[in-house]
mmCIF file of C-alpha atoms in Angstrom:
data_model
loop_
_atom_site.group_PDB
_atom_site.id
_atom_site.type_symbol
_atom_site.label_atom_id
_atom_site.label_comp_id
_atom_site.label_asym_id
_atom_site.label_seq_id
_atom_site.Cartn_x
_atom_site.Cartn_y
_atom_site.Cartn_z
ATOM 1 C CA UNK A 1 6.208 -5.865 -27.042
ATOM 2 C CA UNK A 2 8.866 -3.063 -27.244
ATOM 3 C CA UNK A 3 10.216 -0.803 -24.916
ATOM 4 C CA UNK A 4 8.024 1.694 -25.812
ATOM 5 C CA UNK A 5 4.998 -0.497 -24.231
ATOM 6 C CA UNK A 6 6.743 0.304 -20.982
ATOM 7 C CA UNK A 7 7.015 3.101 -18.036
ATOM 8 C CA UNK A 8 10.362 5.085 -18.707
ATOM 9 C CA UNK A 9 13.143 3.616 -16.878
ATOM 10 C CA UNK A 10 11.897 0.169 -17.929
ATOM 11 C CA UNK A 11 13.500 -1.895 -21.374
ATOM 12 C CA UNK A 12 12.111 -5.411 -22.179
ATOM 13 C CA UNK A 13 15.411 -7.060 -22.158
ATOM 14 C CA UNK A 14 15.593 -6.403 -18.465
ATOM 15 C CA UNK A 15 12.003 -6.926 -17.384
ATOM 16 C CA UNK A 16 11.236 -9.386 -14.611
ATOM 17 C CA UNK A 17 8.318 -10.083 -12.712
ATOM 18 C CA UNK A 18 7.969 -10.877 -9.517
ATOM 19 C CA UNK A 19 5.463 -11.812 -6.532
ATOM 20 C CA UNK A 20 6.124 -12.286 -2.848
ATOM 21 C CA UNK A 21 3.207 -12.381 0.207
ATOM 22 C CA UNK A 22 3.306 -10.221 2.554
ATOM 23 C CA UNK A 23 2.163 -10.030 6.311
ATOM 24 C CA UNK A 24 0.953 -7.112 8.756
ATOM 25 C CA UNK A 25 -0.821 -5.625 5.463
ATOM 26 C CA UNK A 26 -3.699 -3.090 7.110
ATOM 27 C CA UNK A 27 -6.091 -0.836 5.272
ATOM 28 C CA UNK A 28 -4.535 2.093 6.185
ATOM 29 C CA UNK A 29 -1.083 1.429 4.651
ATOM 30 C CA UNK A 30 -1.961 -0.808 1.721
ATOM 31 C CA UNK A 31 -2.281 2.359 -0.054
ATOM 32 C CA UNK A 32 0.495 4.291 0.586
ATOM 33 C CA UNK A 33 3.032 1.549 0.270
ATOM 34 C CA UNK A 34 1.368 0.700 -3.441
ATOM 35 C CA UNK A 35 1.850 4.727 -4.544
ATOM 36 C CA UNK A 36 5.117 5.139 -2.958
ATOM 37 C CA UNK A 37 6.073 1.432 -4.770
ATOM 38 C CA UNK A 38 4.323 3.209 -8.045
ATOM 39 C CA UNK A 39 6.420 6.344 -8.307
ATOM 40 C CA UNK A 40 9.969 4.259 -7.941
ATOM 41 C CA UNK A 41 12.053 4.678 -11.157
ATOM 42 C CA UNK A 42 12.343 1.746 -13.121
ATOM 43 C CA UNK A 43 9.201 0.334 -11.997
ATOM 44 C CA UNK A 44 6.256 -1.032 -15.109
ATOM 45 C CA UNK A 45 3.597 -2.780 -12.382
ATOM 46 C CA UNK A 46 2.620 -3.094 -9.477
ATOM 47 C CA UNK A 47 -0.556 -4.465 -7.752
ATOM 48 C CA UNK A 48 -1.946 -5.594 -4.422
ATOM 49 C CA UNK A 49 -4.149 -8.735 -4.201
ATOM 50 C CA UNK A 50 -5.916 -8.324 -0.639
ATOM 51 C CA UNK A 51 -7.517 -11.847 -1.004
ATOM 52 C CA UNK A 52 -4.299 -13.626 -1.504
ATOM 53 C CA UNK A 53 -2.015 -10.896 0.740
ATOM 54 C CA UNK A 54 0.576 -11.145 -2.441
ATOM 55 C CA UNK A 55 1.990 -8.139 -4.178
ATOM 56 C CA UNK A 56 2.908 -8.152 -8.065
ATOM 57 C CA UNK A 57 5.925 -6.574 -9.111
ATOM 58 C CA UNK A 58 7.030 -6.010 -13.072
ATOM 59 C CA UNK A 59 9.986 -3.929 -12.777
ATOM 60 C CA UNK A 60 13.670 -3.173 -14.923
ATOM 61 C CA UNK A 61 16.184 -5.696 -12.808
ATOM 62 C CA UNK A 62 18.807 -2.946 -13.686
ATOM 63 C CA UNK A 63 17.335 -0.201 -12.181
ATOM 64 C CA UNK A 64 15.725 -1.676 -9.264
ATOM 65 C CA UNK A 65 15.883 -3.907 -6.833
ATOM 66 C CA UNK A 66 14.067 -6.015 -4.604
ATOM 67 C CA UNK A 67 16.185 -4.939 -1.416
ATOM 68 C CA UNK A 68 14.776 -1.580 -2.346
ATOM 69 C CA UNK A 69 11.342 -2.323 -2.595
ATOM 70 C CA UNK A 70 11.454 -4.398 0.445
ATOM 71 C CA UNK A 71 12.248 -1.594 2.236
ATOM 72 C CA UNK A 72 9.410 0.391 1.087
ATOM 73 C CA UNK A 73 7.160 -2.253 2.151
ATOM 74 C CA UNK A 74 8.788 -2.268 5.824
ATOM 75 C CA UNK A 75 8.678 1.571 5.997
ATOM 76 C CA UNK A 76 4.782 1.096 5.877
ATOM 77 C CA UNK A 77 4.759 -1.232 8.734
ATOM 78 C CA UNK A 78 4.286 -4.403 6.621
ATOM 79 C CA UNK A 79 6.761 -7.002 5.530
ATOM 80 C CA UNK A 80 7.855 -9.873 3.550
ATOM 81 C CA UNK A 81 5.895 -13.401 4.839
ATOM 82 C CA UNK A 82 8.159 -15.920 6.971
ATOM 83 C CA UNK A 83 7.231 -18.990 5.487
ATOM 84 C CA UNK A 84 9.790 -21.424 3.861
ATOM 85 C CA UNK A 85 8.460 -20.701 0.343
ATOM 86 C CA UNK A 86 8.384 -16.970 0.389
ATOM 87 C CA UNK A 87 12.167 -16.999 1.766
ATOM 88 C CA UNK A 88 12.979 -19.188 -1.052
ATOM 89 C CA UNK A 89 11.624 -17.315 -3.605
ATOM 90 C CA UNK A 90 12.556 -13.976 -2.199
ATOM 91 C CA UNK A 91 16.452 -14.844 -2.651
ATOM 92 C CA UNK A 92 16.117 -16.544 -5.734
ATOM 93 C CA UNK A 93 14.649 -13.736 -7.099
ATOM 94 C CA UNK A 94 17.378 -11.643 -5.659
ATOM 95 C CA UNK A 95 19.843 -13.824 -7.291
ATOM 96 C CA UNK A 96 18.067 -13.543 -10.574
ATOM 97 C CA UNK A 97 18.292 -9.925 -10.718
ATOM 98 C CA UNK A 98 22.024 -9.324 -9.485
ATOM 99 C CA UNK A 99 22.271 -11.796 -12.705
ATOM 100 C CA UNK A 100 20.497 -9.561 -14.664
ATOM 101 C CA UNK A 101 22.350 -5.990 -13.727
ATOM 102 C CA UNK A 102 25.632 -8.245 -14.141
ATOM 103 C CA UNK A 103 24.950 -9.472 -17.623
ATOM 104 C CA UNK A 104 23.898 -5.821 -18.510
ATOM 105 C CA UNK A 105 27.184 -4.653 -17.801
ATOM 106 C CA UNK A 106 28.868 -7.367 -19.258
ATOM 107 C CA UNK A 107 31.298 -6.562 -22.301
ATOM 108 C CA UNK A 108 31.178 -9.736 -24.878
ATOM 109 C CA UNK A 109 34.505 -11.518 -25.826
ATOM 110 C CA UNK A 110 35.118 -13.673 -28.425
ATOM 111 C CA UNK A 111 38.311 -15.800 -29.355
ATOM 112 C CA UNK A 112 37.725 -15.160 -32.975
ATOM 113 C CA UNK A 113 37.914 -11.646 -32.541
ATOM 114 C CA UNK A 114 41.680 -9.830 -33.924
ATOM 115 C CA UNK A 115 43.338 -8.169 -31.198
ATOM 116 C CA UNK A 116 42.672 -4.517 -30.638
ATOM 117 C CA UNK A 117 45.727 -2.423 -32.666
ATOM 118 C CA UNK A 118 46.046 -5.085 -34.750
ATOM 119 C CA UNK A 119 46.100 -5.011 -38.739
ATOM 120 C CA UNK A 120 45.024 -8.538 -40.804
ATOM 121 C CA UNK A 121 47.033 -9.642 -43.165
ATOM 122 C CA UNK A 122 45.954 -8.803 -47.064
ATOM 123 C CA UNK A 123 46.857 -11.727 -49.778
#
């Protein structure tokens, strides 16, 4: 795939996906938290699966965040499930992406690399 296969805000270097259950999820605000989840910049997927109570995320790591989407999903009255495994994966995947926005800021060095300013020497 290429970036163009993607929503705008969204490059395939930076993709990650992501899937978390959720609790207090009713009829009336499964809906509204998906669309309001939908329009967020940066954002390729989302989807909802009632039988499971999980929520798929595909989103750009650099110009979005869990936190951020977390609070979307509280705003609606749900929330992030309380069991041992959803904690764990919730702040690994929170690690993951500060990793992510890090290494895209990230200016490569190399020790093989002249010196800014500096002129090699011709033979």
């Amino acid at each position: 795939m290429s970036d163009l296969d993607h929503r705008v805000g969204v490059r395939e270097i930076n993709l990650v996906v992501r899937n978390l259950r959720l609790t207090k999820v009713t009829e009336e605000n499964i809906d509204g938290l998906i669309a309001e989840i939908d329009r967020m910049f940066g954002l390729d997927e989302v989807s909802f699966n009632r039988k499971e109570q999980s929520i798929h995320l595909a989103y750009d790591a650099t110009n979005l965040d869990l936190d951020g989407i977390e609070n979307v999903i509280r705003n609606h009255g749900a929330d992030i499930h309380n069991d041992w495994w959803t904690r764990t994966k919730d702040s690994y995947y929170k690690f993951c992406d500060q990793n992510v926005k890090d290494n895209f800021t990230h200016e490569p060095w190399s020790c093989h690399k002249s010196p800014p300013n500096s002129s090699k020497r011709k033979r």
